[in-house]
């Protein structure tokens, strides 16, 4: 159906099926291919999806913001840049704040090390 956009888009892009889907999603993951040049932002639709997510323009969004994560591989190993902490890092951060002696490493330090 993505090739029948004129039927879906109408006058307001923010009312399109794509925008509505992003609006109810928890966020978006941008997948980058390691094998060639990175080109998602050469495509207007990718820019539109990123803008809806980052600017929180989804029409039925109930939470205060949408997540925008970026994933790829480097040397065959997965790499992930997250908008905030992963669930495991958030749990580590919560434990660290409650009992820093028992959990000396914070979730934010873990995120920094993962993304460095």
PDB file of N, CA and C in Angstrom, residues 26 67 69 80-97 106-115:
ATOM      1  N   UNK A  26       5.477   3.664  20.507  1.00  0.00           N
ATOM      2  CA  UNK A  26       6.336   4.143  21.596  1.00  0.00           C
ATOM      3  C   UNK A  26       7.531   4.900  21.047  1.00  0.00           C
ATOM      4  N   UNK A  67      10.255   7.924  21.342  1.00  0.00           N
ATOM      5  CA  UNK A  67      11.669   7.568  21.332  1.00  0.00           C
ATOM      6  C   UNK A  67      12.169   7.482  19.899  1.00  0.00           C
ATOM      7  N   UNK A  69      15.532   5.847  18.243  1.00  0.00           N
ATOM      8  CA  UNK A  69      16.773   5.101  18.404  1.00  0.00           C
ATOM      9  C   UNK A  69      17.392   4.844  17.042  1.00  0.00           C
ATOM     10  N   UNK A  80      23.907   0.347  19.004  1.00  0.00           N
ATOM     11  CA  UNK A  80      22.632   0.986  19.247  1.00  0.00           C
ATOM     12  C   UNK A  80      22.831   2.309  19.978  1.00  0.00           C
ATOM     13  N   UNK A  81      22.291   3.366  19.394  1.00  0.00           N
ATOM     14  CA  UNK A  81      22.218   4.664  20.062  1.00  0.00           C
ATOM     15  C   UNK A  81      20.768   4.830  20.500  1.00  0.00           C
ATOM     16  N   UNK A  82      20.561   5.028  21.781  1.00  0.00           N
ATOM     17  CA  UNK A  82      19.189   5.101  22.279  1.00  0.00           C
ATOM     18  C   UNK A  82      18.846   6.501  22.749  1.00  0.00           C
ATOM     19  N   UNK A  83      17.598   6.817  22.606  1.00  0.00           N
ATOM     20  CA  UNK A  83      17.031   8.063  23.105  1.00  0.00           C
ATOM     21  C   UNK A  83      16.654   7.792  24.551  1.00  0.00           C
ATOM     22  N   UNK A  84      17.577   8.004  25.451  1.00  0.00           N
ATOM     23  CA  UNK A  84      17.374   7.650  26.850  1.00  0.00           C
ATOM     24  C   UNK A  84      18.033   6.309  27.156  1.00  0.00           C
ATOM     25  N   UNK A  85      17.647   5.742  28.273  1.00  0.00           N
ATOM     26  CA  UNK A  85      18.232   4.488  28.737  1.00  0.00           C
ATOM     27  C   UNK A  85      17.462   3.289  28.200  1.00  0.00           C
ATOM     28  N   UNK A  86      18.172   2.166  28.010  1.00  0.00           N
ATOM     29  CA  UNK A  86      17.481   0.914  27.715  1.00  0.00           C
ATOM     30  C   UNK A  86      16.777   0.468  28.993  1.00  0.00           C
ATOM     31  N   UNK A  87      15.920  -0.543  28.891  1.00  0.00           N
ATOM     32  CA  UNK A  87      15.226  -1.028  30.095  1.00  0.00           C
ATOM     33  C   UNK A  87      16.221  -1.518  31.142  1.00  0.00           C
ATOM     34  N   UNK A  88      17.256  -2.235  30.715  1.00  0.00           N
ATOM     35  CA  UNK A  88      18.259  -2.738  31.659  1.00  0.00           C
ATOM     36  C   UNK A  88      19.026  -1.586  32.304  1.00  0.00           C
ATOM     37  N   UNK A  89      19.356  -0.566  31.518  1.00  0.00           N
ATOM     38  CA  UNK A  89      20.069   0.593  32.067  1.00  0.00           C
ATOM     39  C   UNK A  89      19.185   1.390  33.023  1.00  0.00           C
ATOM     40  N   UNK A  90      17.888   1.502  32.702  1.00  0.00           N
ATOM     41  CA  UNK A  90      16.955   2.199  33.592  1.00  0.00           C
ATOM     42  C   UNK A  90      16.833   1.474  34.927  1.00  0.00           C
ATOM     43  N   UNK A  91      16.799   0.145  34.881  1.00  0.00           N
ATOM     44  CA  UNK A  91      16.740  -0.631  36.124  1.00  0.00           C
ATOM     45  C   UNK A  91      18.020  -0.445  36.931  1.00  0.00           C
ATOM     46  N   UNK A  92      19.159  -0.469  36.246  1.00  0.00           N
ATOM     47  CA  UNK A  92      20.439  -0.252  36.912  1.00  0.00           C
ATOM     48  C   UNK A  92      20.485   1.139  37.543  1.00  0.00           C
ATOM     49  N   UNK A  93      19.989   2.143  36.820  1.00  0.00           N
ATOM     50  CA  UNK A  93      19.969   3.522  37.345  1.00  0.00           C
ATOM     51  C   UNK A  93      19.069   3.617  38.580  1.00  0.00           C
ATOM     52  N   UNK A  94      17.918   2.961  38.536  1.00  0.00           N
ATOM     53  CA  UNK A  94      17.005   2.964  39.676  1.00  0.00           C
ATOM     54  C   UNK A  94      17.655   2.316  40.895  1.00  0.00           C
ATOM     55  N   UNK A  95      18.292   1.168  40.681  1.00  0.00           N
ATOM     56  CA  UNK A  95      18.980   0.485  41.782  1.00  0.00           C
ATOM     57  C   UNK A  95      20.118   1.334  42.321  1.00  0.00           C
ATOM     58  N   UNK A  96      20.859   1.973  41.434  1.00  0.00           N
ATOM     59  CA  UNK A  96      21.991   2.818  41.825  1.00  0.00           C
ATOM     60  C   UNK A  96      21.511   3.993  42.686  1.00  0.00           C
ATOM     61  N   UNK A  97      20.385   4.590  42.321  1.00  0.00           N
ATOM     62  CA  UNK A  97      19.859   5.728  43.089  1.00  0.00           C
ATOM     63  C   UNK A  97      19.354   5.290  44.470  1.00  0.00           C
ATOM     64  N   UNK A 106      26.093   3.450  37.581  1.00  0.00           N
ATOM     65  CA  UNK A 106      24.781   3.968  37.208  1.00  0.00           C
ATOM     66  C   UNK A 106      24.390   3.519  35.804  1.00  0.00           C
ATOM     67  N   UNK A 107      23.106   3.626  35.509  1.00  0.00           N
ATOM     68  CA  UNK A 107      22.606   3.310  34.174  1.00  0.00           C
ATOM     69  C   UNK A 107      23.158   4.258  33.126  1.00  0.00           C
ATOM     70  N   UNK A 108      23.349   5.525  33.504  1.00  0.00           N
ATOM     71  CA  UNK A 108      23.885   6.506  32.550  1.00  0.00           C
ATOM     72  C   UNK A 108      25.339   6.216  32.193  1.00  0.00           C
ATOM     73  N   UNK A 109      26.111   5.706  33.143  1.00  0.00           N
ATOM     74  CA  UNK A 109      27.492   5.305  32.851  1.00  0.00           C
ATOM     75  C   UNK A 109      27.481   4.118  31.902  1.00  0.00           C
ATOM     76  N   UNK A 110      26.584   3.175  32.135  1.00  0.00           N
ATOM     77  CA  UNK A 110      26.462   2.009  31.242  1.00  0.00           C
ATOM     78  C   UNK A 110      26.097   2.439  29.816  1.00  0.00           C
ATOM     79  N   UNK A 111      25.173   3.376  29.711  1.00  0.00           N
ATOM     80  CA  UNK A 111      24.779   3.896  28.391  1.00  0.00           C
ATOM     81  C   UNK A 111      25.977   4.549  27.716  1.00  0.00           C
ATOM     82  N   UNK A 112      26.685   5.381  28.438  1.00  0.00           N
ATOM     83  CA  UNK A 112      27.864   6.059  27.875  1.00  0.00           C
ATOM     84  C   UNK A 112      28.876   5.046  27.339  1.00  0.00           C
ATOM     85  N   UNK A 113      29.155   4.008  28.143  1.00  0.00           N
ATOM     86  CA  UNK A 113      30.125   3.002  27.725  1.00  0.00           C
ATOM     87  C   UNK A 113      29.632   2.214  26.512  1.00  0.00           C
ATOM     88  N   UNK A 114      28.334   1.912  26.466  1.00  0.00           N
ATOM     89  CA  UNK A 114      27.764   1.164  25.326  1.00  0.00           C
ATOM     90  C   UNK A 114      27.842   1.987  24.045  1.00  0.00           C
ATOM     91  N   UNK A 115      27.601   3.277  24.137  1.00  0.00           N
ATOM     92  CA  UNK A 115      27.546   4.114  22.937  1.00  0.00           C
ATOM     93  C   UNK A 115      28.883   4.729  22.552  1.00  0.00           C
TER      94      UNK A 115
END
